[in-house]
Structures are given as structure tokens and as C-alpha cells.
Amino acid sequence: MKILLIGKTGQVGGELNNILKDMGEVVSVERKQLDLSKIDSIEPTVLDIQPDIIINAAAYTAVDKAEEEPDLAMTVNGVAPGVLAEAAKKVGARLIHYSTDYVFDGRSNTPYREEDTTCPLSIYGESKLAGEKSIAEAGAPYLIFRTSWVYSLQGKSFLRTIKKLAAEKDTLRIVDDQIGAPTWAGSIALATRKILEQCVRDNSEPSLSGVFHLTCQGQSSWHGFAKEILDLSGTSQDTQLLPIPTSDYPTPAARPLYSVLSNDKLEKAFAFKMPHWHDALKDCLSSTPAI
Ligand SMILES: NC(=O)c1ccc[n+]([C@@H]2O[C@H](COP(=O)([O-])OP(=O)(O)OC[C@H]3O[C@@H](n4cnc5c(N)ncnc54)[C@H](OP(=O)(O)O)[C@@H]3O)[C@@H](O)[C@H]2O)c1
């Protein structure tokens, strides 16, 4: 099996690059080999590699900066995934892609299901939703995993920011009225591998095509997540964490106040349960960085 992995320098891509190694031939491309903002380069790259599976872990993920660069965010997150899906169709590959909880507006107070109405509050959310739609329109078998609050030991992540700031400051003010599910990139990669193994074993295309929510279990505020990070790192006594409302921490892009995703569909389709975010955080902190 030949897997084309896009985005190996990212949090999820880095973990995938490690965990997929023994599943076949993994061709990992970085931005310099395939820049998703250069739409015309996508199909020739895919035709050249002739993969059986394409995993797109690359995305424009700078949520606030996207408000200033809507065209670039839309090209990379909205248009490129559809072109990848068209190319996947040409070579007979299955496409695995990741999307976000930020496709929802956060007005719910129960976990969002896949069929719930989307209503992104930000350019980033809009661009990711456009990517979901462009993939579906292409007509190749695909799996889109909507995930949330992704962190890891490498790259830009809340986990690393909190650890760094806690080492520098006595007090940190952290938002406590946004609720979501922190999800370790390593858990996403492991789940992707298990699902991929199942798809290959059962030759389940295309009936298992579609959008699936894939996040760690449980929920937290950013404040609760920060507290757990410092508790597990043994540094909570050195830093005071002050809970603040979103209104005290204005950002260019609006975020949903509630974006917990129900994993029921995933669990039923793949007989697979994601770990609780507390357990995943412990596993992450005791792991070695993937990249
Ligand atoms: N981070 C989150 O909290 C979060 C939450 C929900 C969903 N997601 C989704 O989960 C997936 C993985 O996110 P992540 O956190 O692992 O992302 P990440 O750590 O920010 O990594 C993004 C990856 O995309 C690559 N990339 C960006 N622009 C590119 C371009 N024009 N051409 C080619 N590659 C490009 C980056 O390459 P460079 O190293 O060259 O920049 C990097 O490898 C994404 O689909 C994201 O939307 C993330």
C-alpha cells in the first residue's frame, strides 16, 4: 500500500509520519515539495506518486491570521482539498482529511453531531467547511475527521505555550468560558491508523465515506486544560491560573463558546473509542516529540 502523507511538519502530520511507517510505503511531502496554495501543482504530484491512500494533514491553521489572509486560507483549506479529492479519484485513491470543531457556532449545549447545522464564526472555520464540501463534491471515497483543540509536544500548541508562559510568569489569565475537547495529535494519528487498517482489511470503500467527529472524550475549558497541564507537569504550585471570560481576551477571529463533538458515529462505524482527554494528555506528556 502506498500512502501519500501531506503536512508531515505539523502536529498531526508528524505523529502520522511516525505511526504509519510500517503500514506500507509512506511518501511524506513537505510544503516545499507540494504547496497547497499552488493549486496547479496538486494533480501532477498525485499522478506522479500514484498513491492508494492520500492523507492530508496540512492546512492553514493560523485561526486569527486567517482574518487578514482570507484568500490564502480559502485556497489552502477550501479549494486544495477538493482538487486533492479529484486527483484521488483519478488514481483510485481514498482521501483522508481533517476538519475542525470551528465549523459550528457554539450555540449548542450538547455535543454536536455530524449532521448538525454548521455555521462558522471565522474565516478559518468557513475555509475548512468549504474544504469539506469540495471533497464531498469530487465523488471519490473519503473520510473527513473533524477534530478539536489539537495539541502535541511539537509545533505551535496550547500545551507548549502554557508550559513556556508558566516558566516565565507567576500568573496566567486563561479563558474559562469556551468549552471543547482537547485532543492529542498522537491520539488522532493512532485512531487514523486503526481506521485505515479496518478499511483496508474490510475493503470498505465507498460505504464508509463521509464526515466523522474524532476527538478525545470529555470536555474542558482552556482554563481547565491549562490547570491539568501544570498539575501533570508538577508545576501548578509555581503559577497562579486566573479564569477569565472570552470578553477579556479579544481575538481577531471569534471562537465558538461550546464545540464539543459527539463521537457516536465514529464509535458505531469503526467499533473504536477515543481516549479521555485526561489520559491522552498523560500519554502525550510522557511521550517523545514525533518530529
Ligand atoms: N490545531 C488545532 O487546534 C486544530 C483543531 C481542529 C482541527 N484541526 C485540523 O487538524 C489538521 C491538522 O492540524 P495541525 O494542528 O496538525 O496543524 P499544524 O500543526 O498547524 O500543521 C499544519 C501543517 O500544514 C502545512 N501547511 C500549511 N500551509 C501549507 C501549504 N500552503 N502547503 C503545504 N503545506 C502547508 C504546514 O507546513 P509548514 O510546516 O511548512 O508550515 C504543517 O505541516 C488540520 O486540518 C487542522 O485544520 C486542527
mmCIF file of C-alpha atoms and ligand atoms in Angstrom:
data_model
loop_
_atom_site.group_PDB
_atom_site.id
_atom_site.type_symbol
_atom_site.label_atom_id
_atom_site.label_comp_id
_atom_site.label_asym_id
_atom_site.label_seq_id
_atom_site.Cartn_x
_atom_site.Cartn_y
_atom_site.Cartn_z
ATOM 1 C CA MET A 1 0.000 0.000 0.000
ATOM 2 C CA LYS A 2 1.324 3.424 -0.956
ATOM 3 C CA ILE A 3 0.340 6.336 1.289
ATOM 4 C CA LEU A 4 0.860 9.956 0.296
ATOM 5 C CA LEU A 5 1.093 11.995 3.522
ATOM 6 C CA ILE A 6 0.825 15.777 3.211
ATOM 7 C CA GLY A 7 1.775 18.011 6.158
ATOM 8 C CA LYS A 8 4.365 15.926 7.988
ATOM 9 C CA THR A 9 5.834 19.013 9.679
ATOM 10 C CA GLY A 10 2.561 19.662 11.512
ATOM 11 C CA GLN A 11 1.300 18.264 14.814
ATOM 12 C CA VAL A 12 -0.969 15.581 13.347
ATOM 13 C CA GLY A 13 1.226 15.017 10.281
ATOM 14 C CA GLY A 14 4.306 14.467 12.449
ATOM 15 C CA GLU A 15 2.557 11.832 14.547
ATOM 16 C CA LEU A 16 1.132 10.176 11.409
ATOM 17 C CA ASN A 17 4.547 10.095 9.786
ATOM 18 C CA ASN A 18 5.821 8.038 12.739
ATOM 19 C CA ILE A 19 2.873 5.774 13.301
ATOM 20 C CA LEU A 20 2.202 4.813 9.680
ATOM 21 C CA LYS A 21 5.771 3.786 8.853
ATOM 22 C CA ASP A 22 5.163 0.047 8.876
ATOM 23 C CA MET A 23 1.828 0.167 7.060
ATOM 24 C CA GLY A 24 3.366 0.306 3.622
ATOM 25 C CA GLU A 25 5.314 2.790 1.549
ATOM 26 C CA VAL A 26 4.735 6.230 3.051
ATOM 27 C CA VAL A 27 5.636 9.133 0.775
ATOM 28 C CA SER A 28 5.678 12.198 3.037
ATOM 29 C CA VAL A 29 5.759 15.545 1.331
ATOM 30 C CA GLU A 30 6.532 18.890 2.901
ATOM 31 C CA ARG A 31 5.390 22.289 1.709
ATOM 32 C CA LYS A 32 8.468 22.698 -0.470
ATOM 33 C CA GLN A 33 7.508 19.541 -2.411
ATOM 34 C CA LEU A 34 3.778 20.290 -2.530
ATOM 35 C CA ASP A 35 2.494 23.759 -1.704
ATOM 36 C CA LEU A 36 -1.292 23.530 -1.400
ATOM 37 C CA SER A 37 -1.628 27.222 -2.247
ATOM 38 C CA LYS A 38 -0.295 26.350 -5.717
ATOM 39 C CA ILE A 39 -3.393 24.609 -6.930
ATOM 40 C CA ASP A 40 -1.973 23.621 -10.327
ATOM 41 C CA SER A 41 0.796 21.598 -8.696
ATOM 42 C CA ILE A 42 -1.547 19.268 -6.801
ATOM 43 C CA GLU A 43 -2.780 16.923 -9.534
ATOM 44 C CA PRO A 44 0.647 16.376 -11.189
ATOM 45 C CA THR A 45 2.141 15.467 -7.785
ATOM 46 C CA VAL A 46 -0.596 12.934 -7.083
ATOM 47 C CA LEU A 47 -0.411 11.455 -10.591
ATOM 48 C CA ASP A 48 3.345 11.168 -10.235
ATOM 49 C CA ILE A 49 3.189 9.372 -6.852
ATOM 50 C CA GLN A 50 0.135 7.169 -7.685
ATOM 51 C CA PRO A 51 -0.873 6.578 -4.049
ATOM 52 C CA ASP A 52 -3.540 4.171 -2.805
ATOM 53 C CA ILE A 53 -4.302 6.464 0.129
ATOM 54 C CA ILE A 54 -3.875 10.232 0.409
ATOM 55 C CA ILE A 55 -3.767 11.670 3.924
ATOM 56 C CA ASN A 56 -3.993 15.443 4.053
ATOM 57 C CA ALA A 57 -2.830 16.660 7.460
ATOM 58 C CA ALA A 58 -1.780 20.035 6.033
ATOM 59 C CA ALA A 59 -3.903 23.111 6.490
ATOM 60 C CA TYR A 60 -3.784 26.833 7.020
ATOM 61 C CA THR A 61 -4.255 26.671 10.809
ATOM 62 C CA ALA A 62 -3.500 30.239 11.936
ATOM 63 C CA VAL A 63 -7.060 30.990 13.073
ATOM 64 C CA ASP A 64 -6.553 34.701 13.806
ATOM 65 C CA LYS A 65 -4.229 35.431 10.877
ATOM 66 C CA ALA A 66 -6.797 33.933 8.506
ATOM 67 C CA GLU A 67 -8.953 37.007 9.150
ATOM 68 C CA GLU A 68 -6.222 39.042 7.392
ATOM 69 C CA GLU A 69 -5.463 36.424 4.710
ATOM 70 C CA PRO A 70 -8.880 35.065 3.729
ATOM 71 C CA ASP A 71 -7.880 34.263 0.146
ATOM 72 C CA LEU A 72 -4.866 32.200 1.168
ATOM 73 C CA ALA A 73 -6.837 30.394 3.901
ATOM 74 C CA MET A 74 -9.630 29.643 1.426
ATOM 75 C CA THR A 75 -7.216 28.378 -1.235
ATOM 76 C CA VAL A 76 -5.336 26.028 1.121
ATOM 77 C CA ASN A 77 -8.295 24.870 3.245
ATOM 78 C CA GLY A 78 -11.222 25.254 0.864
ATOM 79 C CA VAL A 79 -10.047 24.732 -2.712
ATOM 80 C CA ALA A 80 -6.965 22.493 -2.410
ATOM 81 C CA PRO A 81 -8.777 19.623 -0.599
ATOM 82 C CA GLY A 82 -11.296 19.412 -3.456
ATOM 83 C CA VAL A 83 -8.513 19.319 -6.052
ATOM 84 C CA LEU A 84 -6.818 16.601 -3.995
ATOM 85 C CA ALA A 85 -10.075 14.650 -3.963
ATOM 86 C CA GLU A 86 -10.389 14.995 -7.767
ATOM 87 C CA ALA A 87 -6.827 13.742 -8.131
ATOM 88 C CA ALA A 88 -7.571 10.898 -5.694
ATOM 89 C CA LYS A 89 -10.466 9.886 -7.935
ATOM 90 C CA LYS A 90 -8.191 9.825 -10.990
ATOM 91 C CA VAL A 91 -5.690 7.450 -9.367
ATOM 92 C CA GLY A 92 -8.328 5.410 -7.480
ATOM 93 C CA ALA A 93 -7.124 6.503 -4.036
ATOM 94 C CA ARG A 94 -9.078 7.049 -0.830
ATOM 95 C CA LEU A 95 -8.666 10.509 0.734
ATOM 96 C CA ILE A 96 -8.350 11.050 4.469
ATOM 97 C CA HIS A 97 -8.659 14.677 5.559
ATOM 98 C CA TYR A 98 -9.080 16.595 8.838
ATOM 99 C CA SER A 99 -11.526 19.338 9.673
ATOM 100 C CA THR A 100 -12.486 21.291 12.740
ATOM 101 C CA ASP A 101 -14.997 21.937 15.517
ATOM 102 C CA TYR A 102 -14.866 25.586 14.386
ATOM 103 C CA VAL A 103 -17.392 24.774 11.611
ATOM 104 C CA PHE A 104 -20.004 25.187 14.383
ATOM 105 C CA ASP A 105 -21.137 28.423 16.019
ATOM 106 C CA GLY A 106 -21.114 27.098 19.586
ATOM 107 C CA ARG A 107 -24.728 27.896 20.427
ATOM 108 C CA SER A 108 -25.452 24.259 21.342
ATOM 109 C CA ASN A 109 -25.022 22.932 24.851
ATOM 110 C CA THR A 110 -24.950 19.263 23.898
ATOM 111 C CA PRO A 111 -22.230 17.573 21.806
ATOM 112 C CA TYR A 112 -22.500 18.380 18.104
ATOM 113 C CA ARG A 113 -23.328 15.538 15.734
ATOM 114 C CA GLU A 114 -22.107 15.302 12.143
ATOM 115 C CA GLU A 115 -25.480 16.253 10.680
ATOM 116 C CA ASP A 116 -25.952 19.341 12.868
ATOM 117 C CA THR A 117 -26.157 22.680 11.121
ATOM 118 C CA THR A 118 -22.780 24.259 10.512
ATOM 119 C CA CYS A 119 -22.298 27.993 10.935
ATOM 120 C CA PRO A 120 -18.646 29.008 11.211
ATOM 121 C CA LEU A 121 -17.835 32.203 13.093
ATOM 122 C CA SER A 122 -14.421 32.763 11.482
ATOM 123 C CA ILE A 123 -12.679 32.768 8.105
ATOM 124 C CA TYR A 124 -10.724 29.698 9.242
ATOM 125 C CA GLY A 125 -13.959 27.837 10.053
ATOM 126 C CA GLU A 126 -15.508 28.937 6.766
ATOM 127 C CA SER A 127 -12.480 27.802 4.796
ATOM 128 C CA LYS A 128 -12.423 24.378 6.496
ATOM 129 C CA LEU A 129 -16.136 23.919 5.830
ATOM 130 C CA ALA A 130 -15.557 24.837 2.175
ATOM 131 C CA GLY A 131 -12.872 22.106 2.106
ATOM 132 C CA GLU A 132 -15.338 19.527 3.433
ATOM 133 C CA LYS A 133 -17.833 20.468 0.724
ATOM 134 C CA SER A 134 -15.302 20.480 -2.104
ATOM 135 C CA ILE A 135 -14.131 16.987 -1.106
ATOM 136 C CA ALA A 136 -17.680 15.633 -0.989
ATOM 137 C CA GLU A 137 -18.421 17.100 -4.429
ATOM 138 C CA ALA A 138 -15.430 15.375 -6.038
ATOM 139 C CA GLY A 139 -17.007 11.946 -5.613
ATOM 140 C CA ALA A 140 -14.002 9.853 -4.545
ATOM 141 C CA PRO A 141 -14.205 7.772 -1.347
ATOM 142 C CA TYR A 142 -13.179 9.980 1.559
ATOM 143 C CA LEU A 143 -13.042 10.191 5.317
ATOM 144 C CA ILE A 144 -13.107 13.626 6.906
ATOM 145 C CA PHE A 145 -12.305 13.630 10.601
ATOM 146 C CA ARG A 146 -13.473 16.738 12.418
ATOM 147 C CA THR A 147 -11.287 17.158 15.452
ATOM 148 C CA SER A 148 -10.734 19.859 18.084
ATOM 149 C CA TRP A 149 -8.241 21.698 20.297
ATOM 150 C CA VAL A 150 -5.266 19.768 18.894
ATOM 151 C CA TYR A 151 -2.017 19.807 20.861
ATOM 152 C CA SER A 152 1.299 17.993 20.827
ATOM 153 C CA LEU A 153 4.867 18.311 22.038
ATOM 154 C CA GLN A 154 5.929 19.976 18.811
ATOM 155 C CA GLY A 155 4.854 22.915 16.725
ATOM 156 C CA LYS A 156 2.550 25.671 17.905
ATOM 157 C CA SER A 157 0.194 24.321 20.523
ATOM 158 C CA PHE A 158 -1.637 25.432 23.658
ATOM 159 C CA LEU A 159 0.271 22.810 25.653
ATOM 160 C CA ARG A 160 3.666 24.227 24.719
ATOM 161 C CA THR A 161 2.526 27.832 25.107
ATOM 162 C CA ILE A 162 1.208 27.204 28.627
ATOM 163 C CA LYS A 163 4.361 25.365 29.707
ATOM 164 C CA LYS A 164 6.529 28.177 28.334
ATOM 165 C CA LEU A 165 4.458 31.003 29.849
ATOM 166 C CA ALA A 166 4.234 29.208 33.201
ATOM 167 C CA ALA A 167 8.036 29.056 33.321
ATOM 168 C CA GLU A 168 8.204 32.833 32.737
ATOM 169 C CA LYS A 169 5.268 34.278 34.714
ATOM 170 C CA ASP A 170 3.720 33.959 38.184
ATOM 171 C CA THR A 171 0.160 34.487 36.970
ATOM 172 C CA LEU A 172 -1.599 33.472 33.768
ATOM 173 C CA ARG A 173 -5.079 34.657 32.767
ATOM 174 C CA ILE A 174 -6.842 31.869 30.856
ATOM 175 C CA VAL A 175 -10.266 31.819 29.203
ATOM 176 C CA ASP A 176 -12.743 29.633 31.091
ATOM 177 C CA ASP A 177 -15.983 30.109 29.130
ATOM 178 C CA GLN A 178 -15.010 28.282 25.916
ATOM 179 C CA ILE A 179 -15.713 24.568 26.223
ATOM 180 C CA GLY A 180 -14.225 21.912 23.959
ATOM 181 C CA ALA A 181 -12.330 18.632 23.907
ATOM 182 C CA PRO A 182 -8.527 18.872 23.983
ATOM 183 C CA THR A 183 -7.250 16.221 21.581
ATOM 184 C CA TRP A 184 -3.669 14.951 21.400
ATOM 185 C CA ALA A 185 -2.290 14.720 17.852
ATOM 186 C CA GLY A 186 -0.934 11.272 18.827
ATOM 187 C CA SER A 187 -4.482 10.064 19.586
ATOM 188 C CA ILE A 188 -5.666 11.336 16.200
ATOM 189 C CA ALA A 189 -2.804 9.571 14.424
ATOM 190 C CA LEU A 190 -3.415 6.282 16.252
ATOM 191 C CA ALA A 191 -7.142 6.449 15.504
ATOM 192 C CA THR A 192 -6.401 7.188 11.845
ATOM 193 C CA ARG A 193 -4.140 4.156 11.675
ATOM 194 C CA LYS A 194 -6.701 1.846 13.283
ATOM 195 C CA ILE A 195 -9.454 3.089 10.980
ATOM 196 C CA LEU A 196 -7.218 2.780 7.944
ATOM 197 C CA GLU A 197 -6.317 -0.797 8.901
ATOM 198 C CA GLN A 198 -10.005 -1.586 9.210
ATOM 199 C CA CYS A 199 -10.842 -0.005 5.845
ATOM 200 C CA VAL A 200 -8.067 -1.929 4.116
ATOM 201 C CA ARG A 201 -8.976 -5.197 5.830
ATOM 202 C CA ASP A 202 -12.676 -4.890 5.046
ATOM 203 C CA ASN A 203 -12.161 -3.204 1.681
ATOM 204 C CA SER A 204 -14.957 -0.970 2.942
ATOM 205 C CA GLU A 205 -14.963 1.750 0.322
ATOM 206 C CA PRO A 206 -17.089 3.585 -0.526
ATOM 207 C CA SER A 207 -19.807 2.814 2.027
ATOM 208 C CA LEU A 208 -17.695 4.204 4.838
ATOM 209 C CA SER A 209 -17.284 7.561 3.192
ATOM 210 C CA GLY A 210 -18.175 10.796 4.921
ATOM 211 C CA VAL A 211 -17.618 13.130 7.834
ATOM 212 C CA PHE A 212 -16.838 11.708 11.273
ATOM 213 C CA HIS A 213 -16.203 13.506 14.558
ATOM 214 C CA LEU A 214 -12.946 12.327 16.102
ATOM 215 C CA THR A 215 -11.926 13.951 19.370
ATOM 216 C CA CYS A 216 -10.788 12.831 22.782
ATOM 217 C CA GLN A 217 -13.588 12.065 25.266
ATOM 218 C CA GLY A 218 -14.736 14.532 27.895
ATOM 219 C CA GLN A 219 -14.663 18.292 27.825
ATOM 220 C CA SER A 220 -12.862 21.212 29.393
ATOM 221 C CA SER A 221 -12.393 24.947 29.310
ATOM 222 C CA TRP A 222 -8.999 26.332 28.255
ATOM 223 C CA HIS A 223 -8.503 27.186 31.931
ATOM 224 C CA GLY A 224 -9.233 23.597 32.974
ATOM 225 C CA PHE A 225 -6.898 22.313 30.274
ATOM 226 C CA ALA A 226 -4.112 24.649 31.419
ATOM 227 C CA LYS A 227 -4.609 23.567 35.036
ATOM 228 C CA GLU A 228 -4.324 19.895 34.083
ATOM 229 C CA ILE A 229 -1.163 20.586 32.059
ATOM 230 C CA LEU A 230 0.514 22.291 35.018
ATOM 231 C CA ASP A 231 -0.764 19.686 37.525
ATOM 232 C CA LEU A 232 0.597 16.817 35.436
ATOM 233 C CA SER A 233 3.859 18.663 34.811
ATOM 234 C CA GLY A 234 4.251 19.169 38.589
ATOM 235 C CA THR A 235 4.487 22.955 38.248
ATOM 236 C CA SER A 236 0.996 24.074 39.344
ATOM 237 C CA GLN A 237 2.309 25.442 42.666
ATOM 238 C CA ASP A 238 4.567 27.948 40.848
ATOM 239 C CA THR A 239 1.919 29.615 38.674
ATOM 240 C CA GLN A 240 -1.487 31.021 39.521
ATOM 241 C CA LEU A 241 -4.116 30.444 36.834
ATOM 242 C CA LEU A 242 -6.812 33.117 36.780
ATOM 243 C CA PRO A 243 -10.052 32.206 34.952
ATOM 244 C CA ILE A 244 -11.250 34.999 32.630
ATOM 245 C CA PRO A 245 -14.166 35.340 30.195
ATOM 246 C CA THR A 246 -13.610 35.432 26.427
ATOM 247 C CA SER A 247 -14.632 39.105 26.507
ATOM 248 C CA ASP A 248 -11.441 39.845 28.488
ATOM 249 C CA TYR A 249 -9.281 38.173 25.819
ATOM 250 C CA PRO A 250 -10.441 39.590 22.478
ATOM 251 C CA THR A 251 -9.033 37.910 19.363
ATOM 252 C CA PRO A 252 -9.386 38.828 15.663
ATOM 253 C CA ALA A 253 -11.309 35.573 14.988
ATOM 254 C CA ALA A 254 -14.380 34.666 17.027
ATOM 255 C CA ARG A 255 -14.390 31.165 18.552
ATOM 256 C CA PRO A 256 -17.438 29.042 19.424
ATOM 257 C CA LEU A 257 -18.168 29.056 23.162
ATOM 258 C CA TYR A 258 -19.126 25.371 23.023
ATOM 259 C CA SER A 259 -17.656 22.989 20.465
ATOM 260 C CA VAL A 260 -17.739 19.510 21.982
ATOM 261 C CA LEU A 261 -18.258 16.910 19.228
ATOM 262 C CA SER A 262 -20.150 13.648 19.667
ATOM 263 C CA ASN A 263 -18.048 10.647 18.613
ATOM 264 C CA ASP A 264 -21.054 8.288 18.433
ATOM 265 C CA LYS A 265 -20.933 7.884 14.654
ATOM 266 C CA LEU A 266 -17.221 7.061 14.708
ATOM 267 C CA GLU A 267 -17.670 4.540 17.514
ATOM 268 C CA LYS A 268 -20.501 2.769 15.703
ATOM 269 C CA ALA A 269 -18.827 2.738 12.286
ATOM 270 C CA PHE A 270 -15.384 1.618 13.406
ATOM 271 C CA ALA A 271 -16.035 -0.033 16.815
ATOM 272 C CA PHE A 272 -13.428 2.304 18.175
ATOM 273 C CA LYS A 273 -13.358 4.635 21.201
ATOM 274 C CA MET A 274 -11.076 7.614 21.606
ATOM 275 C CA PRO A 275 -9.317 8.012 24.980
ATOM 276 C CA HIS A 276 -10.467 10.544 27.588
ATOM 277 C CA TRP A 277 -8.538 13.789 27.203
ATOM 278 C CA HIS A 278 -7.021 13.417 30.705
ATOM 279 C CA ASP A 279 -5.492 10.052 29.727
ATOM 280 C CA ALA A 280 -4.335 11.315 26.338
ATOM 281 C CA LEU A 281 -2.644 14.304 27.994
ATOM 282 C CA LYS A 282 -0.757 11.963 30.342
ATOM 283 C CA ASP A 283 0.323 9.851 27.368
ATOM 284 C CA CYS A 284 1.426 12.932 25.465
ATOM 285 C CA LEU A 285 3.481 14.314 28.356
ATOM 286 C CA SER A 286 5.269 11.002 28.770
ATOM 287 C CA SER A 287 5.949 10.596 25.044
ATOM 288 C CA THR A 288 8.817 11.850 22.951
ATOM 289 C CA PRO A 289 8.151 14.513 20.309
ATOM 290 C CA ALA A 290 7.325 12.933 16.941
ATOM 291 C CA ILE A 291 9.332 15.495 14.982
HETATM 292 N N1 LIG B 1 -4.593 22.780 15.686
HETATM 293 C C1 LIG B 1 -5.851 22.643 16.108
HETATM 294 O O1 LIG B 1 -6.204 23.021 17.247
HETATM 295 C C2 LIG B 1 -6.891 22.001 15.227
HETATM 296 C C3 LIG B 1 -8.207 21.914 15.698
HETATM 297 C C4 LIG B 1 -9.164 21.304 14.878
HETATM 298 C C5 LIG B 1 -8.808 20.792 13.642
HETATM 299 N N2 LIG B 1 -7.519 20.910 13.220
HETATM 300 C C6 LIG B 1 -7.214 20.379 11.889
HETATM 301 O O2 LIG B 1 -6.347 19.275 12.042
HETATM 302 C C7 LIG B 1 -5.443 19.204 10.933
HETATM 303 C C8 LIG B 1 -4.019 19.148 11.432
HETATM 304 O O3 LIG B 1 -3.759 20.329 12.187
HETATM 305 P P1 LIG B 1 -2.374 20.556 12.968
HETATM 306 O O4 LIG B 1 -2.692 21.224 14.251
HETATM 307 O O5 LIG B 1 -1.578 19.294 12.936
HETATM 308 O O6 LIG B 1 -1.704 21.641 12.003
HETATM 309 P P2 LIG B 1 -0.299 22.368 12.186
HETATM 310 O O7 LIG B 1 0.480 21.758 13.302
HETATM 311 O O8 LIG B 1 -0.555 23.828 12.200
HETATM 312 O O9 LIG B 1 0.442 21.987 10.830
HETATM 313 C C9 LIG B 1 -0.030 22.458 9.608
HETATM 314 C C10 LIG B 1 0.696 21.727 8.526
HETATM 315 O O10 LIG B 1 0.193 22.217 7.283
HETATM 316 C C11 LIG B 1 1.304 22.597 6.476
HETATM 317 N N3 LIG B 1 0.909 23.654 5.572
HETATM 318 C C12 LIG B 1 0.395 24.867 5.845
HETATM 319 N N4 LIG B 1 0.199 25.554 4.711
HETATM 320 C C13 LIG B 1 0.603 24.754 3.694
HETATM 321 C C14 LIG B 1 0.651 24.883 2.287
HETATM 322 N N5 LIG B 1 0.279 26.018 1.683
HETATM 323 N N6 LIG B 1 1.110 23.847 1.554
HETATM 324 C C15 LIG B 1 1.527 22.711 2.136
HETATM 325 N N7 LIG B 1 1.525 22.518 3.469
HETATM 326 C C16 LIG B 1 1.063 23.534 4.234
HETATM 327 C C17 LIG B 1 2.355 23.071 7.478
HETATM 328 O O11 LIG B 1 3.602 23.107 6.839
HETATM 329 P P3 LIG B 1 4.761 24.116 7.313
HETATM 330 O O12 LIG B 1 5.466 23.417 8.439
HETATM 331 O O13 LIG B 1 5.588 24.279 6.095
HETATM 332 O O14 LIG B 1 4.091 25.384 7.753
HETATM 333 C C18 LIG B 1 2.223 21.967 8.519
HETATM 334 O O15 LIG B 1 2.867 20.802 8.098
HETATM 335 C C19 LIG B 1 -5.772 20.414 10.063
HETATM 336 O O16 LIG B 1 -6.657 20.035 9.055
HETATM 337 C C20 LIG B 1 -6.469 21.366 11.009
HETATM 338 O O17 LIG B 1 -7.345 22.249 10.339
HETATM 339 C C21 LIG B 1 -6.558 21.478 13.980
#
